[in-house]
Each structure stands twice: as structure tokens, then as C-alpha cells.
CSV table of C-alpha atoms in Angstrom, one decimal:
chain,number,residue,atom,x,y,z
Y,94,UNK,CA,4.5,43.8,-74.6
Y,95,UNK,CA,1.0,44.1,-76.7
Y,96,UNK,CA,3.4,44.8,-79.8
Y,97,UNK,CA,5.2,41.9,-79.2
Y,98,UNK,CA,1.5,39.8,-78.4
Y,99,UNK,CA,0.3,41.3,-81.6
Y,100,UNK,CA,3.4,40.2,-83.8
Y,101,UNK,CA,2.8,36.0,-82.9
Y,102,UNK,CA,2.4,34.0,-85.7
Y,103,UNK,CA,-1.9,32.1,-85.9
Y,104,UNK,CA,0.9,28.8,-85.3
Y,105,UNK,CA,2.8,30.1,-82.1
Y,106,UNK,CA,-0.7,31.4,-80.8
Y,107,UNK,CA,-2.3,28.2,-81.1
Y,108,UNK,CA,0.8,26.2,-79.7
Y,109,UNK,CA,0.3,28.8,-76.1
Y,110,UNK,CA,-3.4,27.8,-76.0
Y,111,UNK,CA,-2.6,24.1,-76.2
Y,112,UNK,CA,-0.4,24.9,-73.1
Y,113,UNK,CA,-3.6,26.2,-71.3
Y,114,UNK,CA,-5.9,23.5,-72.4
Y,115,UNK,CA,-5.9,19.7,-71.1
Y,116,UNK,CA,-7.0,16.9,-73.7
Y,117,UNK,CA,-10.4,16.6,-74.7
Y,118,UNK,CA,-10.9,20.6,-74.2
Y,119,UNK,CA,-11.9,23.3,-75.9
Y,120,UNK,CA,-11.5,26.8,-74.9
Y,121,UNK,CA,-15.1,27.1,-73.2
Y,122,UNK,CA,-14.6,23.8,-71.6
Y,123,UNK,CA,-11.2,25.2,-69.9
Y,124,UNK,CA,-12.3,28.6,-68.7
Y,125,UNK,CA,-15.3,26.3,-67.0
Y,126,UNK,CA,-12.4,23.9,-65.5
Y,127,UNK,CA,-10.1,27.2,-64.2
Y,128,UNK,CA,-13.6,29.0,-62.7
Y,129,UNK,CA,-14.4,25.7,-60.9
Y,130,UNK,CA,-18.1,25.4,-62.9
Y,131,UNK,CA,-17.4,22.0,-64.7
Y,132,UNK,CA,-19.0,20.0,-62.2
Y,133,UNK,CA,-15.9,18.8,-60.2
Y,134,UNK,CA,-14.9,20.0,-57.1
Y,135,UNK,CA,-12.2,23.1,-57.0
Y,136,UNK,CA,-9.4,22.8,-54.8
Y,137,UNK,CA,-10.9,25.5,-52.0
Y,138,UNK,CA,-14.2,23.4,-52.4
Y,139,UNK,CA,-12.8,20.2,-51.6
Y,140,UNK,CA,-10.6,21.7,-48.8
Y,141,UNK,CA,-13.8,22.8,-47.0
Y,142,UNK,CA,-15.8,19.9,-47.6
Y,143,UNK,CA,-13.4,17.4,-46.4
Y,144,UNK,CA,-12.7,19.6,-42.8
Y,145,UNK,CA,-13.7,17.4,-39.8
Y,146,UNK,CA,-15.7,18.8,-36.7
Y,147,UNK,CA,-13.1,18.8,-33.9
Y,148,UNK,CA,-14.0,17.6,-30.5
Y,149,UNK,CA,-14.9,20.3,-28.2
Y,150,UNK,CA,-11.9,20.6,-26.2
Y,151,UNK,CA,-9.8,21.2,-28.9
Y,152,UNK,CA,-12.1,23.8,-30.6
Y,153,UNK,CA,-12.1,25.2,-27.2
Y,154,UNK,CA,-8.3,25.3,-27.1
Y,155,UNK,CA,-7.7,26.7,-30.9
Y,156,UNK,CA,-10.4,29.5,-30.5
Y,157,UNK,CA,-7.8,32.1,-29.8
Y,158,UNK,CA,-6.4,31.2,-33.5
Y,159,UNK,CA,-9.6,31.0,-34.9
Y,160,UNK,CA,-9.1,34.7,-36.5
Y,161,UNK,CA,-6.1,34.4,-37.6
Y,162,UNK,CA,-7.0,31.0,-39.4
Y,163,UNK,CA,-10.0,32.7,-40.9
Y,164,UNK,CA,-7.8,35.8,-42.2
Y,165,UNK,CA,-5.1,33.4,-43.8
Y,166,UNK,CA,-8.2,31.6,-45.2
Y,167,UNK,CA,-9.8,34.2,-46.6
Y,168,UNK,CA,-6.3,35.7,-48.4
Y,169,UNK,CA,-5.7,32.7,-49.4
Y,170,UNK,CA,-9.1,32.2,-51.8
Y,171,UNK,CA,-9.0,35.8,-52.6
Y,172,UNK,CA,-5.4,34.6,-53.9
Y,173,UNK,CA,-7.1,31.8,-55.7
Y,174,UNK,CA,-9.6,33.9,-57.2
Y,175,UNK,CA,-7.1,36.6,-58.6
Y,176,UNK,CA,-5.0,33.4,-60.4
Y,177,UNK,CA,-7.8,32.1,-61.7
Y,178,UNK,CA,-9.2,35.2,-63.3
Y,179,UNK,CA,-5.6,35.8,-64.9
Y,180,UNK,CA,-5.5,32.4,-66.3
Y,181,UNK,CA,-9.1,32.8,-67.8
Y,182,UNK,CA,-8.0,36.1,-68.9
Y,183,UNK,CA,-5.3,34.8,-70.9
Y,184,UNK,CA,-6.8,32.2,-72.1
Y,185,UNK,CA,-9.3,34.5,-73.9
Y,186,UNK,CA,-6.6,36.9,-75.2
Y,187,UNK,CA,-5.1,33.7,-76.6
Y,188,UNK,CA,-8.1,32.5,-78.5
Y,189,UNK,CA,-9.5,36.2,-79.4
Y,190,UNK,CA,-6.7,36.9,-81.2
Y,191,UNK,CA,-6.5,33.8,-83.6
Y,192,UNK,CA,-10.3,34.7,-83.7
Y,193,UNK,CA,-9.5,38.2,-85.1
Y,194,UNK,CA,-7.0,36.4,-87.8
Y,195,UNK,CA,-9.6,34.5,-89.1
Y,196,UNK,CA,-10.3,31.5,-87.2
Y,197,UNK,CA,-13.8,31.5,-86.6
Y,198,UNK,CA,-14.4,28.2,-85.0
Y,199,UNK,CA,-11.5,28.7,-82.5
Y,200,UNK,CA,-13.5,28.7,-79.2
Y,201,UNK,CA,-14.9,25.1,-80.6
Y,202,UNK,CA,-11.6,23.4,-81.4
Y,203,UNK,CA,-10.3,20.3,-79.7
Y,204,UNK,CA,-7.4,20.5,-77.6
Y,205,UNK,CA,-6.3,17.3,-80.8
Y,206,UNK,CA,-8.4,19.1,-83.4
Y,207,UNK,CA,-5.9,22.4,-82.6
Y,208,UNK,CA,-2.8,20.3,-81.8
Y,209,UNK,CA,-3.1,18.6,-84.8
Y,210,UNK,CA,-3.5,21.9,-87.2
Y,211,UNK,CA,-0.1,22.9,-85.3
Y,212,UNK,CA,1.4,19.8,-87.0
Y,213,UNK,CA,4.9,20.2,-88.3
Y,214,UNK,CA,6.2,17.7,-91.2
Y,215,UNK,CA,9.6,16.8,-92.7
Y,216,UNK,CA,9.8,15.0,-96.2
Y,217,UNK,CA,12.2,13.0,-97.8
Y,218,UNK,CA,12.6,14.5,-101.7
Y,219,UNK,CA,13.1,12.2,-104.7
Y,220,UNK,CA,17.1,12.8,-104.1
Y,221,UNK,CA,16.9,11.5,-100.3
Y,222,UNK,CA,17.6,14.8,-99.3
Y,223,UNK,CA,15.2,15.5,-96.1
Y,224,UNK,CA,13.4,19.0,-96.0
Y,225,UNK,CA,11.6,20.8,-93.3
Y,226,UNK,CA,10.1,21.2,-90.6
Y,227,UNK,CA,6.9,22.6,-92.5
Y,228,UNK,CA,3.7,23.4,-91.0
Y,229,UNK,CA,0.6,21.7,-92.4
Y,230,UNK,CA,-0.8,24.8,-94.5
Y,231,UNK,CA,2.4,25.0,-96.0
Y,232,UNK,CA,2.2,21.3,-97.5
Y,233,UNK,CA,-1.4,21.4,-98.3
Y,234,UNK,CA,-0.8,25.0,-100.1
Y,235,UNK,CA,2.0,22.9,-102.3
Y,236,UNK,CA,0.0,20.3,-102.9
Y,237,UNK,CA,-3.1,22.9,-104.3
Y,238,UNK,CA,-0.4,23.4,-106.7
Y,239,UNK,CA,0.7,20.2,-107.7
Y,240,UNK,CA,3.7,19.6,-105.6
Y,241,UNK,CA,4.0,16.3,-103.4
Y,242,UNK,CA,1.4,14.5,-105.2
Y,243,UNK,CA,0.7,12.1,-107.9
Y,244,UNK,CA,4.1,11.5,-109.7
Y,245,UNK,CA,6.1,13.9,-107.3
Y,246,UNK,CA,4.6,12.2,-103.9
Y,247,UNK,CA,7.4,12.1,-101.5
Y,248,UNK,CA,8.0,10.5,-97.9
Y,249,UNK,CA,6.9,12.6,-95.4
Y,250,UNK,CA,6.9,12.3,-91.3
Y,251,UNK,CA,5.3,14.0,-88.3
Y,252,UNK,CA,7.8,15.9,-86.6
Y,253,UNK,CA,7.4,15.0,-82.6
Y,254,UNK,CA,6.4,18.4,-80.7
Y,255,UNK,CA,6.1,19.2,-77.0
Y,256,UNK,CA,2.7,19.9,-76.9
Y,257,UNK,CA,2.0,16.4,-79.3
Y,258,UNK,CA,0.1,14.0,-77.0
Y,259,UNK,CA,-1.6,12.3,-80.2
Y,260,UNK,CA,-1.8,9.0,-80.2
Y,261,UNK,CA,-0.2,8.4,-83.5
Y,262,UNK,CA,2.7,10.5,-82.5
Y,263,UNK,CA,5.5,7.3,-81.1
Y,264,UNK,CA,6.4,8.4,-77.5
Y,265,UNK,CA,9.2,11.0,-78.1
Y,266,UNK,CA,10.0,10.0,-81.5
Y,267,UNK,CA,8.9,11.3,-84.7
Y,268,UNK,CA,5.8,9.6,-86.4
Y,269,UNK,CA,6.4,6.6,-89.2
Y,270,UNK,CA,7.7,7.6,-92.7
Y,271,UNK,CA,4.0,7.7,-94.9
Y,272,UNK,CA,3.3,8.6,-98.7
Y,273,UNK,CA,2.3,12.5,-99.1
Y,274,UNK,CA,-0.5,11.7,-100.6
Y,275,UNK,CA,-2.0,9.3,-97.7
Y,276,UNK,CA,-2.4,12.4,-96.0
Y,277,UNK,CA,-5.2,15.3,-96.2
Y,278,UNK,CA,-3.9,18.4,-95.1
Y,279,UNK,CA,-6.3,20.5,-95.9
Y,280,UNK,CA,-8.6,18.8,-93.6
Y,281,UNK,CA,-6.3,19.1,-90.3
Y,282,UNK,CA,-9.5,17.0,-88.1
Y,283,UNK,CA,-8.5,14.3,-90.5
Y,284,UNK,CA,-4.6,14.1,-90.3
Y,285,UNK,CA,-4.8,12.6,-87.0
Y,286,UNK,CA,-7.5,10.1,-87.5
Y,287,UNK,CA,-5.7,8.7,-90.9
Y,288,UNK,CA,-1.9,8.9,-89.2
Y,289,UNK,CA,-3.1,6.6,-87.1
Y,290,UNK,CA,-5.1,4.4,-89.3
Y,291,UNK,CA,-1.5,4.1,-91.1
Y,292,UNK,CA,0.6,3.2,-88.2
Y,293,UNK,CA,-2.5,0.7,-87.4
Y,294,UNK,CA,-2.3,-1.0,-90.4
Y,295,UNK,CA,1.7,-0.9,-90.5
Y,296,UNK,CA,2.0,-2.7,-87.2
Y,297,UNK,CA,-1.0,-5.4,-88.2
Y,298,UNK,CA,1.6,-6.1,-90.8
């Protein structure tokens, strides 16, 4: 199992931490959401807060019960507590590991800022021919070297993923048909922000 942990690609690795993150979080922010420090009420807390003082009679009445409630309630946090500590567990493996491979700002990153460096593109060469899926770093590595730019700029799209809750991706779809170089790649916080300036200005005209 760690052999198999070990082999995931920096993409696959980032693509399981967007599964444990919600928008707008980074990987501090969520292990502060899962321990139930972020200022909102956990599930446990709320439950006990919101319990109402029974009349007497009934208290009276449910006593004998009152042990085996308090059992049941305690199992049941200690259950709580043990998922919780898995989650935040993972969670750190997760984000350790594209630490050790280089990604230094990893515990920082967006929920969009990662989601968008997991982009995958497809382009449309000079002969119509589509190509891809490609990852970002692939496209910005050709483009270093001349490829997909200037005089050999080609259409290219945003390939629609499960994890893609941008808002320039289009619902379920794939994103609009844009100019390779109308894109910076080897700025990933930027490929969101212009995608959507793009589909902006498209529908304006």
C-alpha cells in the first residue's frame, strides 16, 4: 500500500487533496474545518447545544435510560473523534508528499489555485486534428520551447474534470475554444482568472 502511495503522480496527488478540500480552502483551513476549530459549530457541538431541558416527569421517567444514553453518547463522539483524526491524517499524508516532490507552497494553495494547476487541455493542431488531454506543465514546457506560440499558436480547450468547480469551466461541458497564446501556463493562479476574462468578453459579444 505505501509502495503504491509512493508511486502517485504530483497530478493524481493533488486531484485526492481537492477531494478532501471544499472551495476557498487550503490545507490548514480544512484540517481546522475536520477538527471543529474554524469557528463553526461541529456536528456533536450543535447536537448538545440545541438539547432542550425536559419536564420533570419525563426526566423522572427516562432516568433508568439515562446510562445507556450516556454510553451510546459517549461511543458515539469517541467514533467521531477517531474519523476525524483519520481524515486529518490523510489529509496531511496527501499534502506532505507533493511537499517532498517539490511543492513548497502546498499547504498555502487554494482549493482553485490547486484545481486549476491540475488543469487538463486538448488543442486543435493546424490540420484540425485534436490532441490531448495534456496537463498544464506539459503545454507550458512546449511553449518554453517554441511550440503553440507565435506562428504555431493553435486552439486549445479546458477539458471539463470532476473535481472542476471553476467558474469558467461551462457546467459539464468542456471550456470555450481559446488561442494558445491567450493563456499563461506557467503561471497556473492566472489560467483561471484570464479563462474567464475570455469567456467574459466572448459572451459580451
Amino acid at each position: 500500500e505505501e509502495q503504491e502511495k509512493i508511486k502517485k503522480t504530483p497530478h493524481e496527488l493533488k486531484v485526492e487533496l481537492l477531494r478532501l478540500l471544499q472551495p476557498g480552502e487550503n490545507v490548514t483551513r480544512a484540517m481546522r474545518r475536520i477538527g471543529g476549530i474554524d469557528g463553526t459549530s461541529s456536528s456533536t457541538g450543535g447536537s448538545i447545544s440545541k438539547k432542550r431541558v425536559m419536564p420533570s416527569k419525563l426526566a423522572a421517567a427516562k432516568s433508568g435510560d439515562a446510562g445507556k444514553n450516556s454510553k451510546s453518547e459517549q461511543e458515539r463522539i469517541k467514533n467521531e473523534a477517531k474519523l476525524k483524526r483519520q481524515q486529518i491524517d490523510h489529509l496531511t499524508e496527501v499534502a506532505d508528499q507533493l511537499l517532498a516532490g517539490g511543492i513548497s507552497d502546498i499547504y498555502d494553495m487554494t482549493y482553485e489555485k490547486i484545481s486549476t494547476s491540475t488543469a487538463m487541455w486538448k488543442y486543435k493542431g493546424l490540420d484540425g486534428v485534436i490532441h490531448g488531454p495534456y496537463s498544464s506543465e506539459e503545454i507550458a514546457g512546449w511553449k518554453s520551447q517554441g511550440y503553440l506560440t507565435g506562428s504555431t499558436a493553435v486552439l486549445i480547450q479546458r477539458v471539463k474534470q470532476i473535481h472542476d468547480n471553476s467558474s469558467s469551466s461551462n457546467g459539464g461541458e468542456d471550456s470555450e475554444w481559446v488561442s494558445s497564446d491567450s493563456i499563461d501556463f506557467g503561471s497556473v493562479e492566472k489560467t483561471s482568472s484570464v479563462m474567464e476574462e475570455i469567456v467574459l468578453k466572448k459572451k459580451k459579444n
